[in-house]
Amino acid sequence: MNVAVCVKQIPDPAQPGRLDPQSHTLVRQGKLIMDDSDSYGVEMALQLADAAGGGEVTLVSMAPGGETSGLRTALAMGASKAVLVSDEALAGSDALSTAKVLAAAIRRLSPDLVVAATESTDGYTGTLPVQVAELLELPSVSFAKRVEVDGSTVRVNRQTEAGSDDVECPLPALVTVTAGVVEPRYPSFKGIMAAKNKPVEQLSLADLGLSPEEVGAAGARQEVISVAPAEERQAGEIVVDEGDAHERIVAFLDELKLI
Ligand SMILES: Cc1cc2nc3c(=O)[nH]c(=O)nc-3n(C[C@H](O)[C@H](O)[C@H](O)COP(=O)(O)OP(=O)(O)OC[C@H]3O[C@@H](n4cnc5c(N)ncnc54)[C@H](O)[C@@H]3O)c2cc1C
């Protein structure tokens, strides 16, 4: 079974993020790492390919500057190869433009299954995977807590507000996974060494048959108008117990309608 996994490469969350003062978008220069959310998708894909008795796991990413550091981590986990779309004309791409690019790259692979995370940890519109599915005319199942493939059917236990649903759909399909669907493995030393020589195909917009007008700032239908710093958290009120602390705390919780 061949599985394509979307892997978003993001600035290291350990470093404070910066916004470009003109475009108000995240500055994504320098080394990028694999978004932690996608390590679940990579692990899920590896386990499904194993359970099916073989097949390839191919990573698909769109990132600036020909960046492959995050992809190498996923290759070290065991994925066979990667496709990276990088093109200067992609700067300013909104979620739909990104979906168009990833859908075009995935179409060339004709996978049995496409796996993505439910949402990324930096941009997190949570809309990209379903847009990719729509563009590829594939059924999509979101918020997967458990995924099994049986022949040409994928069975998914998906998280809902009330609990969970069991659904199934025919392959090919797109599934988005939640953190906790599987426990991502740590890349082994052997895996890290092997990843250095695994193929990463770099594609431009022209390779995908897309024109610069459809993507990037030119094709974006969303625009960030302004940004403002988040309000600083106020210091909490300290209740000094003069015999009536419990009453004051209950009154406070009652005021907030928490009890
Ligand atoms: C108006 C606007 C302008 C923007 N301008 C820029 C810009 O100039 N430069 C820039 O770098 N970004 C820019 N972005 C963000 C960029 O387009 C995002 O990659 C895109 O919006 C999808 O990310 P998300 O976090 O919202 O995806 P979500 O829907 O939250 O992600 C869900 C999952 O989809 C997959 N996925 C998402 N993005 C990618 C990716 N790039 N490659 C592989 N898999 C992916 C991952 O599996 C991810 O976990 C802009 C966004 C907007 C709205």
PDB file of C-alpha atoms and ligand atoms in Angstrom:
ATOM      1  CA  MET A   1       0.000   0.000   0.000  1.00  0.00           C
ATOM      2  CA  ASN A   2       1.361   3.390  -0.955  1.00  0.00           C
ATOM      3  CA  VAL A   3       0.751   6.214   1.492  1.00  0.00           C
ATOM      4  CA  ALA A   4       1.458   9.918   0.985  1.00  0.00           C
ATOM      5  CA  VAL A   5       1.969  11.891   4.204  1.00  0.00           C
ATOM      6  CA  CYS A   6       1.749  15.692   4.382  1.00  0.00           C
ATOM      7  CA  VAL A   7       4.653  17.026   6.437  1.00  0.00           C
ATOM      8  CA  LYS A   8       4.688  20.713   7.325  1.00  0.00           C
ATOM      9  CA  GLN A   9       8.128  22.118   8.119  1.00  0.00           C
ATOM     10  CA  ILE A  10       7.904  24.946  10.629  1.00  0.00           C
ATOM     11  CA  PRO A  11      10.268  27.294  12.500  1.00  0.00           C
ATOM     12  CA  ASP A  12      11.483  25.684  15.739  1.00  0.00           C
ATOM     13  CA  PRO A  13       8.790  26.487  18.362  1.00  0.00           C
ATOM     14  CA  ALA A  14      11.582  26.657  20.981  1.00  0.00           C
ATOM     15  CA  GLN A  15      12.655  29.959  19.369  1.00  0.00           C
ATOM     16  CA  PRO A  16      10.327  32.969  19.693  1.00  0.00           C
ATOM     17  CA  GLY A  17       8.319  33.340  16.443  1.00  0.00           C
ATOM     18  CA  ARG A  18       8.552  36.523  14.372  1.00  0.00           C
ATOM     19  CA  LEU A  19       6.011  38.100  12.059  1.00  0.00           C
ATOM     20  CA  ASP A  20       7.025  39.945   8.914  1.00  0.00           C
ATOM     21  CA  PRO A  21       6.013  43.602   9.556  1.00  0.00           C
ATOM     22  CA  GLN A  22       4.796  44.053   5.959  1.00  0.00           C
ATOM     23  CA  SER A  23       2.980  40.790   5.167  1.00  0.00           C
ATOM     24  CA  HIS A  24       2.117  39.944   8.816  1.00  0.00           C
ATOM     25  CA  THR A  25       2.980  36.324   8.052  1.00  0.00           C
ATOM     26  CA  LEU A  26       5.347  34.116  10.021  1.00  0.00           C
ATOM     27  CA  VAL A  27       9.032  34.541   9.151  1.00  0.00           C
ATOM     28  CA  ARG A  28      10.142  31.124   7.942  1.00  0.00           C
ATOM     29  CA  GLN A  29      13.803  31.739   7.187  1.00  0.00           C
ATOM     30  CA  GLY A  30      16.564  29.319   8.103  1.00  0.00           C
ATOM     31  CA  LYS A  31      16.277  25.829   9.466  1.00  0.00           C
ATOM     32  CA  LEU A  32      12.780  24.406   9.750  1.00  0.00           C
ATOM     33  CA  ILE A  33      11.765  21.315  11.680  1.00  0.00           C
ATOM     34  CA  MET A  34       9.004  18.764  11.167  1.00  0.00           C
ATOM     35  CA  ASP A  35       5.834  19.942  12.863  1.00  0.00           C
ATOM     36  CA  ASP A  36       5.310  17.632  15.828  1.00  0.00           C
ATOM     37  CA  SER A  37       1.678  17.017  14.713  1.00  0.00           C
ATOM     38  CA  ASP A  38       2.975  15.350  11.557  1.00  0.00           C
ATOM     39  CA  SER A  39       5.118  12.813  13.420  1.00  0.00           C
ATOM     40  CA  TYR A  40       1.805  11.044  14.221  1.00  0.00           C
ATOM     41  CA  GLY A  41       0.871  10.943  10.518  1.00  0.00           C
ATOM     42  CA  VAL A  42       4.291   9.574   9.557  1.00  0.00           C
ATOM     43  CA  GLU A  43       4.119   6.859  12.248  1.00  0.00           C
ATOM     44  CA  MET A  44       0.554   5.953  11.278  1.00  0.00           C
ATOM     45  CA  ALA A  45       1.545   5.634   7.607  1.00  0.00           C
ATOM     46  CA  LEU A  46       4.561   3.446   8.454  1.00  0.00           C
ATOM     47  CA  GLN A  47       2.417   1.137  10.587  1.00  0.00           C
ATOM     48  CA  LEU A  48      -0.319   0.883   7.918  1.00  0.00           C
ATOM     49  CA  ALA A  49       2.202   0.080   5.165  1.00  0.00           C
ATOM     50  CA  ASP A  50       3.751  -2.577   7.435  1.00  0.00           C
ATOM     51  CA  ALA A  51       0.361  -4.091   8.259  1.00  0.00           C
ATOM     52  CA  ALA A  52      -0.485  -4.217   4.536  1.00  0.00           C
ATOM     53  CA  GLY A  53       2.679  -6.235   3.953  1.00  0.00           C
ATOM     54  CA  GLY A  54       4.643  -3.539   2.167  1.00  0.00           C
ATOM     55  CA  GLY A  55       4.444  -0.421   0.095  1.00  0.00           C
ATOM     56  CA  GLU A  56       5.997   2.995   0.208  1.00  0.00           C
ATOM     57  CA  VAL A  57       5.505   5.962   2.493  1.00  0.00           C
ATOM     58  CA  THR A  58       6.177   9.195   0.593  1.00  0.00           C
ATOM     59  CA  LEU A  59       6.373  12.564   2.340  1.00  0.00           C
ATOM     60  CA  VAL A  60       4.967  15.670   0.658  1.00  0.00           C
ATOM     61  CA  SER A  61       5.858  19.164   1.810  1.00  0.00           C
ATOM     62  CA  MET A  62       5.693  22.763   0.651  1.00  0.00           C
ATOM     63  CA  ALA A  63       8.352  24.960   2.248  1.00  0.00           C
ATOM     64  CA  PRO A  64      10.524  27.948   1.351  1.00  0.00           C
ATOM     65  CA  GLY A  65      14.241  27.883   0.536  1.00  0.00           C
ATOM     66  CA  GLY A  66      14.475  24.236  -0.515  1.00  0.00           C
ATOM     67  CA  GLU A  67      14.356  23.338   3.181  1.00  0.00           C
ATOM     68  CA  THR A  68      14.569  19.596   3.896  1.00  0.00           C
ATOM     69  CA  SER A  69      15.640  19.385   7.578  1.00  0.00           C
ATOM     70  CA  GLY A  70      12.146  18.421   8.777  1.00  0.00           C
ATOM     71  CA  LEU A  71      11.755  15.928   5.951  1.00  0.00           C
ATOM     72  CA  ARG A  72      15.039  14.242   6.910  1.00  0.00           C
ATOM     73  CA  THR A  73      13.614  13.608  10.410  1.00  0.00           C
ATOM     74  CA  ALA A  74      10.577  11.874   8.891  1.00  0.00           C
ATOM     75  CA  LEU A  75      12.810   9.924   6.477  1.00  0.00           C
ATOM     76  CA  ALA A  76      14.890   8.840   9.489  1.00  0.00           C
ATOM     77  CA  MET A  77      11.686   7.457  11.067  1.00  0.00           C
ATOM     78  CA  GLY A  78      11.385   5.151   8.047  1.00  0.00           C
ATOM     79  CA  ALA A  79       9.611   6.918   5.152  1.00  0.00           C
ATOM     80  CA  SER A  80      11.018   5.868   1.752  1.00  0.00           C
ATOM     81  CA  LYS A  81      11.221   9.203  -0.066  1.00  0.00           C
ATOM     82  CA  ALA A  82      10.011  12.788  -0.111  1.00  0.00           C
ATOM     83  CA  VAL A  83       8.673  15.398  -2.498  1.00  0.00           C
ATOM     84  CA  LEU A  84       9.363  19.036  -1.671  1.00  0.00           C
ATOM     85  CA  VAL A  85       7.687  21.926  -3.484  1.00  0.00           C
ATOM     86  CA  SER A  86       9.696  25.102  -3.119  1.00  0.00           C
ATOM     87  CA  ASP A  87       9.359  28.136  -5.332  1.00  0.00           C
ATOM     88  CA  GLU A  88       9.797  31.862  -4.719  1.00  0.00           C
ATOM     89  CA  ALA A  89       6.396  32.506  -6.298  1.00  0.00           C
ATOM     90  CA  LEU A  90       4.793  30.664  -3.356  1.00  0.00           C
ATOM     91  CA  ALA A  91       5.528  33.457  -0.845  1.00  0.00           C
ATOM     92  CA  GLY A  92       2.251  34.758   0.599  1.00  0.00           C
ATOM     93  CA  SER A  93       0.319  31.563  -0.217  1.00  0.00           C
ATOM     94  CA  ASP A  94      -2.823  31.181   1.876  1.00  0.00           C
ATOM     95  CA  ALA A  95      -4.258  27.825   2.944  1.00  0.00           C
ATOM     96  CA  LEU A  96      -6.101  27.239  -0.354  1.00  0.00           C
ATOM     97  CA  SER A  97      -3.003  28.013  -2.464  1.00  0.00           C
ATOM     98  CA  THR A  98      -0.997  25.615  -0.272  1.00  0.00           C
ATOM     99  CA  ALA A  99      -3.692  22.976  -0.777  1.00  0.00           C
ATOM    100  CA  LYS A 100      -3.542  23.446  -4.575  1.00  0.00           C
ATOM    101  CA  VAL A 101       0.220  22.903  -4.527  1.00  0.00           C
ATOM    102  CA  LEU A 102       0.113  19.848  -2.250  1.00  0.00           C
ATOM    103  CA  ALA A 103      -2.805  18.338  -4.208  1.00  0.00           C
ATOM    104  CA  ALA A 104      -0.842  18.701  -7.471  1.00  0.00           C
ATOM    105  CA  ALA A 105       2.208  17.039  -5.901  1.00  0.00           C
ATOM    106  CA  ILE A 106       0.123  14.208  -4.400  1.00  0.00           C
ATOM    107  CA  ARG A 107      -1.765  13.592  -7.676  1.00  0.00           C
ATOM    108  CA  ARG A 108       1.524  12.593  -9.352  1.00  0.00           C
ATOM    109  CA  LEU A 109       2.023   9.873  -6.702  1.00  0.00           C
ATOM    110  CA  SER A 110      -1.445   8.248  -7.076  1.00  0.00           C
ATOM    111  CA  PRO A 111      -1.336   7.000  -3.448  1.00  0.00           C
ATOM    112  CA  ASP A 112      -3.855   4.571  -1.940  1.00  0.00           C
ATOM    113  CA  LEU A 113      -4.107   6.774   1.141  1.00  0.00           C
ATOM    114  CA  VAL A 114      -3.186  10.370   2.031  1.00  0.00           C
ATOM    115  CA  VAL A 115      -2.464  11.140   5.708  1.00  0.00           C
ATOM    116  CA  ALA A 116      -2.198  14.609   7.291  1.00  0.00           C
ATOM    117  CA  ALA A 117      -2.455  15.983  10.811  1.00  0.00           C
ATOM    118  CA  THR A 118      -5.752  17.509  11.903  1.00  0.00           C
ATOM    119  CA  GLU A 119      -4.084  20.902  12.289  1.00  0.00           C
ATOM    120  CA  SER A 120      -0.561  22.241  12.334  1.00  0.00           C
ATOM    121  CA  THR A 121       0.943  23.915  15.396  1.00  0.00           C
ATOM    122  CA  ASP A 122       1.995  27.201  13.773  1.00  0.00           C
ATOM    123  CA  GLY A 123      -0.596  28.343  11.224  1.00  0.00           C
ATOM    124  CA  TYR A 124      -3.349  25.962  12.297  1.00  0.00           C
ATOM    125  CA  THR A 125      -6.249  26.934  10.099  1.00  0.00           C
ATOM    126  CA  GLY A 126      -7.122  23.223  10.241  1.00  0.00           C
ATOM    127  CA  THR A 127      -8.548  23.556   6.735  1.00  0.00           C
ATOM    128  CA  LEU A 128      -5.742  22.408   4.476  1.00  0.00           C
ATOM    129  CA  PRO A 129      -6.284  18.609   4.415  1.00  0.00           C
ATOM    130  CA  VAL A 130      -9.981  18.795   3.503  1.00  0.00           C
ATOM    131  CA  GLN A 131      -9.157  21.280   0.747  1.00  0.00           C
ATOM    132  CA  VAL A 132      -6.570  18.837  -0.612  1.00  0.00           C
ATOM    133  CA  ALA A 133      -9.171  16.034  -0.519  1.00  0.00           C
ATOM    134  CA  GLU A 134     -11.703  18.196  -2.353  1.00  0.00           C
ATOM    135  CA  LEU A 135      -9.185  19.143  -5.054  1.00  0.00           C
ATOM    136  CA  LEU A 136      -8.221  15.475  -5.506  1.00  0.00           C
ATOM    137  CA  GLU A 137     -11.907  14.432  -5.408  1.00  0.00           C
ATOM    138  CA  LEU A 138     -11.155  12.004  -2.572  1.00  0.00           C
ATOM    139  CA  PRO A 139     -13.367  11.139   0.416  1.00  0.00           C
ATOM    140  CA  SER A 140     -11.902  12.545   3.625  1.00  0.00           C
ATOM    141  CA  VAL A 141     -12.197  11.470   7.251  1.00  0.00           C
ATOM    142  CA  SER A 142     -10.972  13.886   9.909  1.00  0.00           C
ATOM    143  CA  PHE A 143      -9.956  13.635  13.607  1.00  0.00           C
ATOM    144  CA  ALA A 144      -8.880   9.973  13.436  1.00  0.00           C
ATOM    145  CA  LYS A 145      -8.107   8.309  16.771  1.00  0.00           C
ATOM    146  CA  ARG A 146      -7.649   4.854  15.195  1.00  0.00           C
ATOM    147  CA  VAL A 147      -7.077   3.894  11.551  1.00  0.00           C
ATOM    148  CA  GLU A 148      -7.205   0.424   9.979  1.00  0.00           C
ATOM    149  CA  VAL A 149      -7.045  -0.569   6.335  1.00  0.00           C
ATOM    150  CA  ASP A 150      -8.845  -3.686   5.212  1.00  0.00           C
ATOM    151  CA  GLY A 151      -8.322  -4.382   1.509  1.00  0.00           C
ATOM    152  CA  SER A 152      -9.735  -1.390  -0.323  1.00  0.00           C
ATOM    153  CA  THR A 153     -11.527   0.100   2.712  1.00  0.00           C
ATOM    154  CA  VAL A 154     -10.224   2.383   5.449  1.00  0.00           C
ATOM    155  CA  ARG A 155     -11.927   2.146   8.852  1.00  0.00           C
ATOM    156  CA  VAL A 156     -11.560   5.094  11.197  1.00  0.00           C
ATOM    157  CA  ASN A 157     -12.568   5.731  14.776  1.00  0.00           C
ATOM    158  CA  ARG A 158     -12.921   9.503  14.824  1.00  0.00           C
ATOM    159  CA  GLN A 159     -13.091  11.867  17.759  1.00  0.00           C
ATOM    160  CA  THR A 160     -16.265  13.924  18.094  1.00  0.00           C
ATOM    161  CA  GLU A 161     -17.461  16.449  20.662  1.00  0.00           C
ATOM    162  CA  ALA A 162     -19.704  13.801  22.210  1.00  0.00           C
ATOM    163  CA  GLY A 163     -17.288  10.850  22.069  1.00  0.00           C
ATOM    164  CA  SER A 164     -16.325   9.000  18.906  1.00  0.00           C
ATOM    165  CA  ASP A 165     -17.778   7.663  15.637  1.00  0.00           C
ATOM    166  CA  ASP A 166     -16.756   4.587  13.654  1.00  0.00           C
ATOM    167  CA  VAL A 167     -16.762   5.340   9.940  1.00  0.00           C
ATOM    168  CA  GLU A 168     -15.413   3.652   6.839  1.00  0.00           C
ATOM    169  CA  CYS A 169     -14.806   4.728   3.266  1.00  0.00           C
ATOM    170  CA  PRO A 170     -13.285   3.277   0.099  1.00  0.00           C
ATOM    171  CA  LEU A 171      -9.669   3.884  -0.843  1.00  0.00           C
ATOM    172  CA  PRO A 172      -8.139   6.057  -2.140  1.00  0.00           C
ATOM    173  CA  ALA A 173      -9.014   8.502   0.650  1.00  0.00           C
ATOM    174  CA  LEU A 174      -7.538  11.196   2.859  1.00  0.00           C
ATOM    175  CA  VAL A 175      -7.426  10.812   6.653  1.00  0.00           C
ATOM    176  CA  THR A 176      -6.386  13.409   9.217  1.00  0.00           C
ATOM    177  CA  VAL A 177      -5.015  12.037  12.475  1.00  0.00           C
ATOM    178  CA  THR A 178      -5.045  13.417  16.011  1.00  0.00           C
ATOM    179  CA  ALA A 179      -2.107  13.348  18.413  1.00  0.00           C
ATOM    180  CA  GLY A 180      -2.436  10.048  20.227  1.00  0.00           C
ATOM    181  CA  VAL A 181      -3.498   7.973  17.208  1.00  0.00           C
ATOM    182  CA  VAL A 182      -0.143   6.180  17.571  1.00  0.00           C
ATOM    183  CA  GLU A 183       3.086   6.741  19.496  1.00  0.00           C
ATOM    184  CA  PRO A 184       5.689   8.195  17.074  1.00  0.00           C
ATOM    185  CA  ARG A 185       9.001   6.307  17.127  1.00  0.00           C
ATOM    186  CA  TYR A 186      12.298   8.070  17.736  1.00  0.00           C
ATOM    187  CA  PRO A 187      14.584   7.908  14.704  1.00  0.00           C
ATOM    188  CA  SER A 188      17.369   5.372  15.340  1.00  0.00           C
ATOM    189  CA  PHE A 189      21.024   6.166  14.572  1.00  0.00           C
ATOM    190  CA  LYS A 190      20.799   3.747  11.623  1.00  0.00           C
ATOM    191  CA  GLY A 191      17.644   5.544  10.438  1.00  0.00           C
ATOM    192  CA  ILE A 192      19.333   8.952  10.684  1.00  0.00           C
ATOM    193  CA  MET A 193      22.290   7.733   8.610  1.00  0.00           C
ATOM    194  CA  ALA A 194      20.014   6.067   6.025  1.00  0.00           C
ATOM    195  CA  ALA A 195      17.892   9.234   5.714  1.00  0.00           C
ATOM    196  CA  LYS A 196      20.873  11.189   4.393  1.00  0.00           C
ATOM    197  CA  ASN A 197      20.756   9.164   1.153  1.00  0.00           C
ATOM    198  CA  LYS A 198      17.006   8.834   0.681  1.00  0.00           C
ATOM    199  CA  PRO A 199      15.624  10.660  -2.373  1.00  0.00           C
ATOM    200  CA  VAL A 200      14.032  14.085  -1.957  1.00  0.00           C
ATOM    201  CA  GLU A 201      12.525  15.271  -5.243  1.00  0.00           C
ATOM    202  CA  GLN A 202      12.401  19.066  -5.464  1.00  0.00           C
ATOM    203  CA  LEU A 203       9.655  20.500  -7.610  1.00  0.00           C
ATOM    204  CA  SER A 204       8.871  23.996  -8.807  1.00  0.00           C
ATOM    205  CA  LEU A 205       5.465  25.385  -9.748  1.00  0.00           C
ATOM    206  CA  ALA A 206       6.232  24.772 -13.428  1.00  0.00           C
ATOM    207  CA  ASP A 207       6.949  21.093 -12.671  1.00  0.00           C
ATOM    208  CA  LEU A 208       3.431  20.851 -11.220  1.00  0.00           C
ATOM    209  CA  GLY A 209       1.827  22.689 -14.128  1.00  0.00           C
ATOM    210  CA  LEU A 210       0.658  25.511 -11.828  1.00  0.00           C
ATOM    211  CA  SER A 211       0.957  29.158 -12.771  1.00  0.00           C
ATOM    212  CA  PRO A 212       2.263  31.844 -10.347  1.00  0.00           C
ATOM    213  CA  GLU A 213      -1.098  33.695 -10.635  1.00  0.00           C
ATOM    214  CA  GLU A 214      -2.968  30.779  -8.982  1.00  0.00           C
ATOM    215  CA  VAL A 215      -0.780  30.642  -5.853  1.00  0.00           C
ATOM    216  CA  GLY A 216       1.412  32.839  -3.648  1.00  0.00           C
ATOM    217  CA  ALA A 217       0.365  36.395  -2.815  1.00  0.00           C
ATOM    218  CA  ALA A 218      -1.085  36.757  -6.343  1.00  0.00           C
ATOM    219  CA  GLY A 219      -3.558  33.905  -5.902  1.00  0.00           C
ATOM    220  CA  ALA A 220      -4.323  34.333  -2.173  1.00  0.00           C
ATOM    221  CA  ARG A 221      -7.977  34.910  -1.320  1.00  0.00           C
ATOM    222  CA  GLN A 222      -7.156  35.637   2.305  1.00  0.00           C
ATOM    223  CA  GLU A 223      -5.180  38.604   3.556  1.00  0.00           C
ATOM    224  CA  VAL A 224      -3.891  39.302   7.056  1.00  0.00           C
ATOM    225  CA  ILE A 225      -5.120  42.893   7.596  1.00  0.00           C
ATOM    226  CA  SER A 226      -3.509  43.562  10.970  1.00  0.00           C
ATOM    227  CA  VAL A 227      -1.966  41.818  13.939  1.00  0.00           C
ATOM    228  CA  ALA A 228      -1.958  42.812  17.605  1.00  0.00           C
ATOM    229  CA  PRO A 229      -0.092  41.413  20.607  1.00  0.00           C
ATOM    230  CA  ALA A 230      -2.160  39.133  22.812  1.00  0.00           C
ATOM    231  CA  GLU A 231      -3.405  40.815  25.980  1.00  0.00           C
ATOM    232  CA  GLU A 232      -1.061  40.252  28.912  1.00  0.00           C
ATOM    233  CA  ARG A 233      -2.460  37.989  31.593  1.00  0.00           C
ATOM    234  CA  GLN A 234      -3.658  39.864  34.666  1.00  0.00           C
ATOM    235  CA  ALA A 235      -2.269  38.891  38.068  1.00  0.00           C
ATOM    236  CA  GLY A 236      -4.728  36.711  39.981  1.00  0.00           C
ATOM    237  CA  GLU A 237      -6.458  37.839  43.185  1.00  0.00           C
ATOM    238  CA  ILE A 238      -4.945  36.425  46.377  1.00  0.00           C
ATOM    239  CA  VAL A 239      -7.572  35.494  48.922  1.00  0.00           C
ATOM    240  CA  VAL A 240      -6.200  35.865  52.460  1.00  0.00           C
ATOM    241  CA  ASP A 241      -8.115  33.573  54.767  1.00  0.00           C
ATOM    242  CA  GLU A 242      -9.780  35.501  57.560  1.00  0.00           C
ATOM    243  CA  GLY A 243     -12.220  32.727  58.256  1.00  0.00           C
ATOM    244  CA  ASP A 244     -14.403  33.454  55.219  1.00  0.00           C
ATOM    245  CA  ALA A 245     -12.012  32.407  52.382  1.00  0.00           C
ATOM    246  CA  HIS A 246     -14.184  29.470  51.338  1.00  0.00           C
ATOM    247  CA  GLU A 247     -17.218  31.749  50.961  1.00  0.00           C
ATOM    248  CA  ARG A 248     -15.288  34.280  48.893  1.00  0.00           C
ATOM    249  CA  ILE A 249     -13.909  31.550  46.604  1.00  0.00           C
ATOM    250  CA  VAL A 250     -17.378  30.043  46.124  1.00  0.00           C
ATOM    251  CA  ALA A 251     -18.779  33.531  45.366  1.00  0.00           C
ATOM    252  CA  PHE A 252     -15.970  34.136  42.858  1.00  0.00           C
ATOM    253  CA  LEU A 253     -16.594  30.816  41.061  1.00  0.00           C
ATOM    254  CA  ASP A 254     -20.321  31.490  41.124  1.00  0.00           C
ATOM    255  CA  GLU A 255     -19.784  34.900  39.495  1.00  0.00           C
ATOM    256  CA  LEU A 256     -17.871  33.209  36.671  1.00  0.00           C
ATOM    257  CA  LYS A 257     -20.718  30.675  36.379  1.00  0.00           C
ATOM    258  CA  LEU A 258     -18.227  27.856  36.973  1.00  0.00           C
ATOM    259  CA  ILE A 259     -20.368  26.242  39.673  1.00  0.00           C
TER     260      ILE A 259
HETATM  261  C1  LIG B   1      -3.166  35.151   4.149  1.00  0.00           C
HETATM  262  C2  LIG B   1      -2.114  34.116   4.400  1.00  0.00           C
HETATM  263  C3  LIG B   1      -0.816  34.355   3.948  1.00  0.00           C
HETATM  264  C4  LIG B   1       0.183  33.417   4.178  1.00  0.00           C
HETATM  265  N1  LIG B   1       1.444  33.671   3.736  1.00  0.00           N
HETATM  266  C5  LIG B   1       2.429  32.797   3.956  1.00  0.00           C
HETATM  267  C6  LIG B   1       3.755  33.078   3.551  1.00  0.00           C
HETATM  268  O1  LIG B   1       4.049  34.127   2.981  1.00  0.00           O
HETATM  269  N2  LIG B   1       4.720  32.159   3.794  1.00  0.00           N
HETATM  270  C7  LIG B   1       4.425  30.992   4.411  1.00  0.00           C
HETATM  271  O2  LIG B   1       5.349  30.175   4.585  1.00  0.00           O
HETATM  272  N3  LIG B   1       3.179  30.693   4.821  1.00  0.00           N
HETATM  273  C8  LIG B   1       2.171  31.572   4.615  1.00  0.00           C
HETATM  274  N4  LIG B   1       0.909  31.286   5.040  1.00  0.00           N
HETATM  275  C9  LIG B   1       0.656  30.017   5.690  1.00  0.00           C
HETATM  276  C10 LIG B   1       0.668  28.883   4.680  1.00  0.00           C
HETATM  277  O3  LIG B   1      -0.090  29.148   3.575  1.00  0.00           O
HETATM  278  C11 LIG B   1       0.191  27.644   5.394  1.00  0.00           C
HETATM  279  O4  LIG B   1       1.049  26.582   5.064  1.00  0.00           O
HETATM  280  C12 LIG B   1      -1.196  27.234   5.014  1.00  0.00           C
HETATM  281  O5  LIG B   1      -2.043  28.267   5.404  1.00  0.00           O
HETATM  282  C13 LIG B   1      -1.605  25.909   5.656  1.00  0.00           C
HETATM  283  O6  LIG B   1      -1.132  25.828   6.959  1.00  0.00           O
HETATM  284  P1  LIG B   1      -2.063  25.631   8.210  1.00  0.00           P
HETATM  285  O7  LIG B   1      -1.133  25.623   9.350  1.00  0.00           O
HETATM  286  O8  LIG B   1      -3.191  26.556   8.232  1.00  0.00           O
HETATM  287  O9  LIG B   1      -2.614  24.170   7.899  1.00  0.00           O
HETATM  288  P2  LIG B   1      -3.572  23.272   8.748  1.00  0.00           P
HETATM  289  O10 LIG B   1      -4.813  23.088   7.950  1.00  0.00           O
HETATM  290  O11 LIG B   1      -3.686  23.685  10.175  1.00  0.00           O
HETATM  291  O12 LIG B   1      -2.656  21.957   8.684  1.00  0.00           O
HETATM  292  C14 LIG B   1      -3.161  20.632   8.774  1.00  0.00           C
HETATM  293  C15 LIG B   1      -2.149  19.690   8.216  1.00  0.00           C
HETATM  294  O13 LIG B   1      -1.976  19.909   6.818  1.00  0.00           O
HETATM  295  C16 LIG B   1      -0.635  19.610   6.456  1.00  0.00           C
HETATM  296  N5  LIG B   1       0.062  20.822   5.966  1.00  0.00           N
HETATM  297  C17 LIG B   1      -0.234  22.122   6.196  1.00  0.00           C
HETATM  298  N6  LIG B   1       0.647  22.938   5.559  1.00  0.00           N
HETATM  299  C18 LIG B   1       1.531  22.123   4.935  1.00  0.00           C
HETATM  300  C19 LIG B   1       2.689  22.339   4.146  1.00  0.00           C
HETATM  301  N7  LIG B   1       3.112  23.580   3.853  1.00  0.00           N
HETATM  302  N8  LIG B   1       3.355  21.256   3.667  1.00  0.00           N
HETATM  303  C20 LIG B   1       2.937  19.984   3.954  1.00  0.00           C
HETATM  304  N9  LIG B   1       1.852  19.720   4.701  1.00  0.00           N
HETATM  305  C21 LIG B   1       1.158  20.764   5.191  1.00  0.00           C
HETATM  306  C22 LIG B   1       0.042  19.091   7.725  1.00  0.00           C
HETATM  307  O14 LIG B   1      -0.160  17.702   7.815  1.00  0.00           O
HETATM  308  C23 LIG B   1      -0.742  19.827   8.788  1.00  0.00           C
HETATM  309  O15 LIG B   1      -0.633  19.298  10.073  1.00  0.00           O
HETATM  310  C24 LIG B   1      -0.111  32.192   4.853  1.00  0.00           C
HETATM  311  C25 LIG B   1      -1.403  31.958   5.292  1.00  0.00           C
HETATM  312  C26 LIG B   1      -2.412  32.907   5.081  1.00  0.00           C
HETATM  313  C27 LIG B   1      -3.787  32.600   5.574  1.00  0.00           C
END
